[in-house]
Short mmCIF file of C-alpha atoms in Angstrom, two decimals:
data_model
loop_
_atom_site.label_atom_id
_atom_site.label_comp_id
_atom_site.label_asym_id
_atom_site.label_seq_id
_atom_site.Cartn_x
_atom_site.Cartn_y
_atom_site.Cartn_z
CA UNK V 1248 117.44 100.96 95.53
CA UNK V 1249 113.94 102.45 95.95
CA UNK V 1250 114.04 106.33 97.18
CA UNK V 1251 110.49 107.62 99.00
CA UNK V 1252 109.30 111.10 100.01
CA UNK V 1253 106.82 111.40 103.08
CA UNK V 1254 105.13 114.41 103.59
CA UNK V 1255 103.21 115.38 106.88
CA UNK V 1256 100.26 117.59 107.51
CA UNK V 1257 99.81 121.40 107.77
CA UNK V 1258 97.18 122.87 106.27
CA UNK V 1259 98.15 126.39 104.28
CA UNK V 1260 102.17 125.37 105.97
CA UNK V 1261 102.27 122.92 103.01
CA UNK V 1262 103.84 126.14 100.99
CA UNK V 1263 106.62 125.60 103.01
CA UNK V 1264 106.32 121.79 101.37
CA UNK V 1265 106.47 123.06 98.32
CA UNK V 1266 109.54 125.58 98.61
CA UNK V 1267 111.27 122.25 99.43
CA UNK V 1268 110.42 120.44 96.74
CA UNK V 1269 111.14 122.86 94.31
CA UNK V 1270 114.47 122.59 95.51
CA UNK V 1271 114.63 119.20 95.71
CA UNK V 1272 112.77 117.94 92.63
CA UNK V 1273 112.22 120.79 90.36
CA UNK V 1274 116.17 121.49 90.54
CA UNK V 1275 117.81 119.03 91.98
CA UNK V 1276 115.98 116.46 90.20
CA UNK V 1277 115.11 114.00 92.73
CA UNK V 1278 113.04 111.08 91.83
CA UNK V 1279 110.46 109.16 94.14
CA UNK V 1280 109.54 105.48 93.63
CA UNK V 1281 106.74 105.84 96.23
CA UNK V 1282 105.74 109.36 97.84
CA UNK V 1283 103.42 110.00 101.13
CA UNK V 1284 101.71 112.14 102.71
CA UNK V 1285 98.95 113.21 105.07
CA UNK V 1286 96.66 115.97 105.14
CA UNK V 1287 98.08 118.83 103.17
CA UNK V 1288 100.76 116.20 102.33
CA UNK V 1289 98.04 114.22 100.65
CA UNK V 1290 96.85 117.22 98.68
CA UNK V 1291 100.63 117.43 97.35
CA UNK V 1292 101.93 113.90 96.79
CA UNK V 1293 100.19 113.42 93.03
CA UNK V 1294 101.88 116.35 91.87
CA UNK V 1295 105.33 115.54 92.62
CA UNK V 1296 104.90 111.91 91.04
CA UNK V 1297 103.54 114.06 87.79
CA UNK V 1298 106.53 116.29 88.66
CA UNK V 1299 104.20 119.34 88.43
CA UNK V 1300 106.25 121.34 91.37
CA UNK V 1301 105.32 124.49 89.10
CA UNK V 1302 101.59 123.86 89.52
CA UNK V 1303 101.83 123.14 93.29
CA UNK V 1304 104.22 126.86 94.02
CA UNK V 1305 101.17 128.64 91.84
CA UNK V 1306 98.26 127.12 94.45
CA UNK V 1307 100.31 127.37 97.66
CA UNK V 1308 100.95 131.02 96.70
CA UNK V 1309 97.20 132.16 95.29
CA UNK V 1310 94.67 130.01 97.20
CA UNK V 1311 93.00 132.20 100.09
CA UNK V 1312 90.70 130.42 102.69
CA UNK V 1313 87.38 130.81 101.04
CA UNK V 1314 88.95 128.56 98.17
CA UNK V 1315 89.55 125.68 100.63
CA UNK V 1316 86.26 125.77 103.00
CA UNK V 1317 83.28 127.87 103.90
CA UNK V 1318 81.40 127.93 106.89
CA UNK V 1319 78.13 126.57 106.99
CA UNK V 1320 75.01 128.64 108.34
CA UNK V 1321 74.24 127.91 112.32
CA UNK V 1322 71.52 125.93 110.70
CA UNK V 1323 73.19 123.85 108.89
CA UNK V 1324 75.59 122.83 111.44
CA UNK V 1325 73.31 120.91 113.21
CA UNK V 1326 72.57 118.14 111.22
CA UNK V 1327 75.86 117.98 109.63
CA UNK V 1328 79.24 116.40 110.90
CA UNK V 1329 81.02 119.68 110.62
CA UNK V 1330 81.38 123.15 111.41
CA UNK V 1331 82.70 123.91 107.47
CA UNK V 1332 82.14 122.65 104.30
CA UNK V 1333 84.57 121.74 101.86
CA UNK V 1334 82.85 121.63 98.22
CA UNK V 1335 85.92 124.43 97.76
CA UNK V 1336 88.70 122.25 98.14
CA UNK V 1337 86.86 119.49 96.54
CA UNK V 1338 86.13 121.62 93.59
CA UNK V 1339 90.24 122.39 93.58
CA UNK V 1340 91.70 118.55 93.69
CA UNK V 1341 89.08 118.21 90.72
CA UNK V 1342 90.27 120.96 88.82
CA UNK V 1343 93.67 120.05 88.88
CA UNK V 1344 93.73 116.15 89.35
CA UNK V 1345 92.08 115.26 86.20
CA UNK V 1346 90.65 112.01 85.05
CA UNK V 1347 94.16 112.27 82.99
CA UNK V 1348 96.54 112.78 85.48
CA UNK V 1349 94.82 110.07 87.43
CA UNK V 1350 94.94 107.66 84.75
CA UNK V 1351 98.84 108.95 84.16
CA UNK V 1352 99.30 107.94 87.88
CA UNK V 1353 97.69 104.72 87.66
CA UNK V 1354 100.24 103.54 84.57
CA UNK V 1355 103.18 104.55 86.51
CA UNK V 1356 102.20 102.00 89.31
CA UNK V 1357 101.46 99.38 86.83
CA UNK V 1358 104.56 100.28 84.99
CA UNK V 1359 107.72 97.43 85.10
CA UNK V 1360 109.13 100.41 88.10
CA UNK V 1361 106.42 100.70 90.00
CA UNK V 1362 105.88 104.29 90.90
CA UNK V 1363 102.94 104.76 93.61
CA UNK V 1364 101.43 107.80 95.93
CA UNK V 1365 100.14 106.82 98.85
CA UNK V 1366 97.23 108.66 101.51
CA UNK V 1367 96.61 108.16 105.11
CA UNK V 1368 93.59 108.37 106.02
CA UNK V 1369 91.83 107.94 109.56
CA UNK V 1370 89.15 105.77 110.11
CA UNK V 1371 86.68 107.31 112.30
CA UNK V 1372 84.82 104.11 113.64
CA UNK V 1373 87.36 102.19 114.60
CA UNK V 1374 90.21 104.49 114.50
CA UNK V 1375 92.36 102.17 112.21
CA UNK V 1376 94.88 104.19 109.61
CA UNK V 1377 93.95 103.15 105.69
CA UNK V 1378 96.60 104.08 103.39
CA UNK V 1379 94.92 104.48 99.53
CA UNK V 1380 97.34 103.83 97.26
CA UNK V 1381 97.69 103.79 93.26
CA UNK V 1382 99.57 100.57 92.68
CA UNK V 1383 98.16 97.54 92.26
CA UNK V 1384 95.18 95.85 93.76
CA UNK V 1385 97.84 92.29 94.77
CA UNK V 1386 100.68 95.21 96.32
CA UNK V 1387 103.67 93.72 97.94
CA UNK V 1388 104.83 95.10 101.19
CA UNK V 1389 107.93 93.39 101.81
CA UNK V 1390 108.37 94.96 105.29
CA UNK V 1391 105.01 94.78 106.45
CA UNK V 1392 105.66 93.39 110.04
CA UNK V 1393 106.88 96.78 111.11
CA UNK V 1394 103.44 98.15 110.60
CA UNK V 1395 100.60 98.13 113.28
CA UNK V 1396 98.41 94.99 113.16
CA UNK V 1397 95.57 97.00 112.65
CA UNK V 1398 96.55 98.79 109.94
CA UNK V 1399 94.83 98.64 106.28
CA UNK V 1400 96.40 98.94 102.97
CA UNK V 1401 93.47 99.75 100.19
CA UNK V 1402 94.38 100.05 96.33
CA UNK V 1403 92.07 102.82 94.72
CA UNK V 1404 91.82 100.10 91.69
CA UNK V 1405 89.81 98.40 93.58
CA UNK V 1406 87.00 100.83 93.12
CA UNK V 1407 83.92 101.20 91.24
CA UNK V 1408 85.82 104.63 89.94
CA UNK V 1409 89.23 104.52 91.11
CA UNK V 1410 89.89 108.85 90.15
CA UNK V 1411 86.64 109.18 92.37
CA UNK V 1412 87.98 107.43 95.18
CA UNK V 1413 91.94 108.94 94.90
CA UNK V 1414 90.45 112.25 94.96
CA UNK V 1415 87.84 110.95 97.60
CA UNK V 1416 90.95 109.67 100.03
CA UNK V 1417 92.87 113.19 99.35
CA UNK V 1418 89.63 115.41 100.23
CA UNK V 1419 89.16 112.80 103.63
CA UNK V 1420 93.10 112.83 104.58
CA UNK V 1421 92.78 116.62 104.62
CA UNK V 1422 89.59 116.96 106.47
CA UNK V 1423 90.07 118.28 110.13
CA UNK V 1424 87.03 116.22 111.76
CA UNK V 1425 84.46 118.44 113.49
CA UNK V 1426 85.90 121.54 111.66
CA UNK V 1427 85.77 119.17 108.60
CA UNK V 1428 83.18 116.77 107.17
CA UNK V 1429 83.94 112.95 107.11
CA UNK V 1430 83.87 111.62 104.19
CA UNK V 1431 83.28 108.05 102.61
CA UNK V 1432 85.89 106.28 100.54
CA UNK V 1433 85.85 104.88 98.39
CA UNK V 1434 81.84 106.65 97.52
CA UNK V 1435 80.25 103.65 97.72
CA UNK V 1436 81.89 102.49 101.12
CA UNK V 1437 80.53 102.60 104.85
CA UNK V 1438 83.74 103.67 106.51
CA UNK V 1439 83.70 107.36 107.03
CA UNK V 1440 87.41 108.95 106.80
CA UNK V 1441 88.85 112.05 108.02
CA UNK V 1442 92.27 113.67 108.31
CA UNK V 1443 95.13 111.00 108.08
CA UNK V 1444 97.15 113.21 110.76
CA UNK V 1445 95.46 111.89 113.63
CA UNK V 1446 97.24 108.81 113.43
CA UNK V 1447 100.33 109.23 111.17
CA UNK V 1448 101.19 112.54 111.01
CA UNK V 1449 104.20 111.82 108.88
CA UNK V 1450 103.64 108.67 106.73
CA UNK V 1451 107.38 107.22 106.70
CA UNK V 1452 106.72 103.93 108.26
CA UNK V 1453 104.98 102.63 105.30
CA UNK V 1454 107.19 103.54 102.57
CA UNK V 1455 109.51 101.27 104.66
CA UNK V 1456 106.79 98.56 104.98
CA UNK V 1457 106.72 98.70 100.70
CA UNK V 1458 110.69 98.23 100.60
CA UNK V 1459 111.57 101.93 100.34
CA UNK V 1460 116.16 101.93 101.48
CA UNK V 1461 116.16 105.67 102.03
CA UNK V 1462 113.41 108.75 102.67
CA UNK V 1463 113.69 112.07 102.26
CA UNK V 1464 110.80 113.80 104.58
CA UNK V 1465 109.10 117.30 105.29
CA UNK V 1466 107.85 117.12 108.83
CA UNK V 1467 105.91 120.62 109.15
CA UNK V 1468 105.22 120.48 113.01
CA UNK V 1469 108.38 122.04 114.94
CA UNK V 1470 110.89 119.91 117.13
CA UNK V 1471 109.61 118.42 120.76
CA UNK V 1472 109.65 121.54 122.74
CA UNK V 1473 109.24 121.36 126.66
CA UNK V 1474 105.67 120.96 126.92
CA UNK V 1475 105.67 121.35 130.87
CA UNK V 1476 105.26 124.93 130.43
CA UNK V 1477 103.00 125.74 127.69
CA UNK V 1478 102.42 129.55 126.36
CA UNK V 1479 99.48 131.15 127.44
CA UNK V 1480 96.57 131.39 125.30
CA UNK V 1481 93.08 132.52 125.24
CA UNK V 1482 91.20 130.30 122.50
CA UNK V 1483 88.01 131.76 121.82
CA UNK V 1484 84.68 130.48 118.90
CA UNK V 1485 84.05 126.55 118.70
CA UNK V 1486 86.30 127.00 115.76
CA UNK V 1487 89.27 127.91 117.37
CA UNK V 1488 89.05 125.41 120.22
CA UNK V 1489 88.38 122.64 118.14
CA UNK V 1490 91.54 123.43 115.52
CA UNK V 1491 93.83 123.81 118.95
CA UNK V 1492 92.62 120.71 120.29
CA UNK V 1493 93.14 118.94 117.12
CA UNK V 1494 96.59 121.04 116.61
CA UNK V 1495 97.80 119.13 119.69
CA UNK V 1496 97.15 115.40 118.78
CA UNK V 1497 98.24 116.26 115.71
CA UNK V 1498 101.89 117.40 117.43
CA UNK V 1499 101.85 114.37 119.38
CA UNK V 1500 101.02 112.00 116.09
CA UNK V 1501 103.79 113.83 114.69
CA UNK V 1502 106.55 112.28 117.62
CA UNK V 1503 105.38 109.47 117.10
CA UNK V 1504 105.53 109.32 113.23
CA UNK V 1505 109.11 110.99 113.82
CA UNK V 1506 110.23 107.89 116.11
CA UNK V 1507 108.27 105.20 114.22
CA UNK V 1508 110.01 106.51 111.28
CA UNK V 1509 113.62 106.91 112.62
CA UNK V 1510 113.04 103.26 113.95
CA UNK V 1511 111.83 101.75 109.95
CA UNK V 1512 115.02 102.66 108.27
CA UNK V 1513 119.25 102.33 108.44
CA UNK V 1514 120.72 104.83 110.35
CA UNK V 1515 121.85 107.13 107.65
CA UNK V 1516 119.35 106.62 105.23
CA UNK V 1517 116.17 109.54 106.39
CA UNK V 1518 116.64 112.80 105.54
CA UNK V 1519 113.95 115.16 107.50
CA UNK V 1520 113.61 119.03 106.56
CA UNK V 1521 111.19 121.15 109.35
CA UNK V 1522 111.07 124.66 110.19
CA UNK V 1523 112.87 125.62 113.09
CA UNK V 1524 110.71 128.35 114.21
CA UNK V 1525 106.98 129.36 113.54
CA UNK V 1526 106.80 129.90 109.78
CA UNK V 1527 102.66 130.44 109.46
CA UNK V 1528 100.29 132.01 112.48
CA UNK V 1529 97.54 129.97 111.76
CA UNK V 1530 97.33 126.69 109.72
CA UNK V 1531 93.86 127.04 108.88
CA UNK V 1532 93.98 130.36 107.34
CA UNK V 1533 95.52 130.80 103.83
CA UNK V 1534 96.82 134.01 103.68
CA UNK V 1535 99.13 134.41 100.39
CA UNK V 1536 101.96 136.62 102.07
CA UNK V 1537 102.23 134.41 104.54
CA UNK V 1538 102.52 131.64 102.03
CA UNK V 1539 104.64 132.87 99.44
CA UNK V 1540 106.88 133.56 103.19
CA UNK V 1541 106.69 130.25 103.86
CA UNK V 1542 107.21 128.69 100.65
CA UNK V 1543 110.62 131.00 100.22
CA UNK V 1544 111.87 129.55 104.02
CA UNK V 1545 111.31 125.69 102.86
CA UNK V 1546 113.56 127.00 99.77
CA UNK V 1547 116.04 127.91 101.85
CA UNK V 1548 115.84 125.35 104.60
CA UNK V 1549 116.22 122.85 101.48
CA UNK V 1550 119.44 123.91 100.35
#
């Protein structure tokens, strides 16, 4: 039996990510033969394959915005492909995801269990979905006719530096375009990535595609709510309107992941956590009560 873990997007609501996983894995002791994720899911995933659930509860409750992007000077902006940059957050999957751990994850996939993490990422010029992934560069996917013909399956082995380019396709899958830069992966490639989100919100569908029989999932977007009658809401600063725009395809990737999902395994066999209510104000702001809230809620939700 193969057990996967799929873990969506949310910016600084991956705390609550991590308050599920350190019920899940840290005490529980759940183990993952392949494990998911998107966005802030992306930033996650390598950490729970190290089982390092310690490490992740220390960054989800410490990091503050400045340490994830910085905006750039109305100069700047211009001639760049974003309003922020995100040499922060680059500097932080560096930090912790050392040539080491990388190498540590790359055994595991070779090893006689194959043990993988996979990213989505989105392709921005032909808005494909590439999943990076650290097993092999010859991969089986024994289920791969669920999948979307257009999707692309990319080992990071296959790279001039394969820890460049898994750190490369985490940075991308987490990058909010506009607000974000796009980003190149592997470095030497054409393709220009951005957040994986856009497309598959919650990255389930392929852990079924590589002959995962069960998932256990952390969807951080709420339930389908009536959308026929939507809150008022002043959005004010290119910032803001950009991250709500993006906020909504992101909600409506997310019922479709949900379904897609749903539709890839047994009945029986998924296991979803979400929040029920509003658990962070603002996803793009990392503000450590908030977090350490957050983090404390997936705990509970968990048990």
């Amino acid at each position: 039996m193969k057990k996967a873990l799929a873990l969506s997007g949310g910016g600084s609501k991956g705390a609550y990510t991590v308050g599920v996983l350190k019920k899940w894995v840290q005490e529980e002791g759940r183990e993952y033969d392949i494990v998911a994720g998107a966005s802030t899911g992306a930033l996650i995933a390598p950490m729970v394959l190290l089982n390092d659930i310690e490490r992740l509860e220390n960054i989800y409750t410490s990091v503050r915005t400045t340490d994830i992007y910085t905006l750039r000077p109305l100069t700047k902006i211009l001639s760049s492909t974003s309003l922020t940059s995100t040499l922060p957050l680059w500097n932080l999957i560096k930090k912790h995801l050392t040539d080491e751990k990388v190498a540590h994850l790359h055994s595991l996939g070779r090893g006689a269990k194959k043990k993988i993490i996979v990213i989505g990422c989105y392709r921005l010029a032909d808005s494909t979905i590439n999943y990076f992934h650290t097993g092999p560069k010859n991969l089986r996917l024994p289920n791969s006719k669920i999948l979307l013909p257009d999707t692309v399956i990319t080992s990071v082995n296959s790279a001039e530096n394969p820890a460049d380019c898994l750190r490369r396709a985490i940075l991308a899958s987490s990058n909010q375009p506009a607000i974000m830069p796009t980003l190149t992966v592997p470095r030497e490639s054409r393709w220009q990535y951005v957040d994986g989100g856009l497309r598959d919100a919650l990255p389930g569908e392929i852990c079924a595609a590589l002959g995962a029989d069960s998932l256990d999932a952390v969807m951080l977007t709420l339930a389908p709510i009536d959308r026929s009658a939507p809150p008022y809401k002043k959005y004010r600063g290119i910032f803001n309107v950009a991250a709500q725009a993006l906020n909504s395809l992101i909600k409506m990737s997310s019922d479709r992941s949900m379904s897609a999902t749903s539709a890839a395994f047994a009945p029986g066999t998924v296991h979803v956590v979400r929040p029920e209510s509003p658990i962070i104000k603002d996803s793009n702001k990392f503000i450590i009560k908030e977090m350490k809230a957050a983090l404390a809620q997936g705990y509970r939700d968990a048990q």
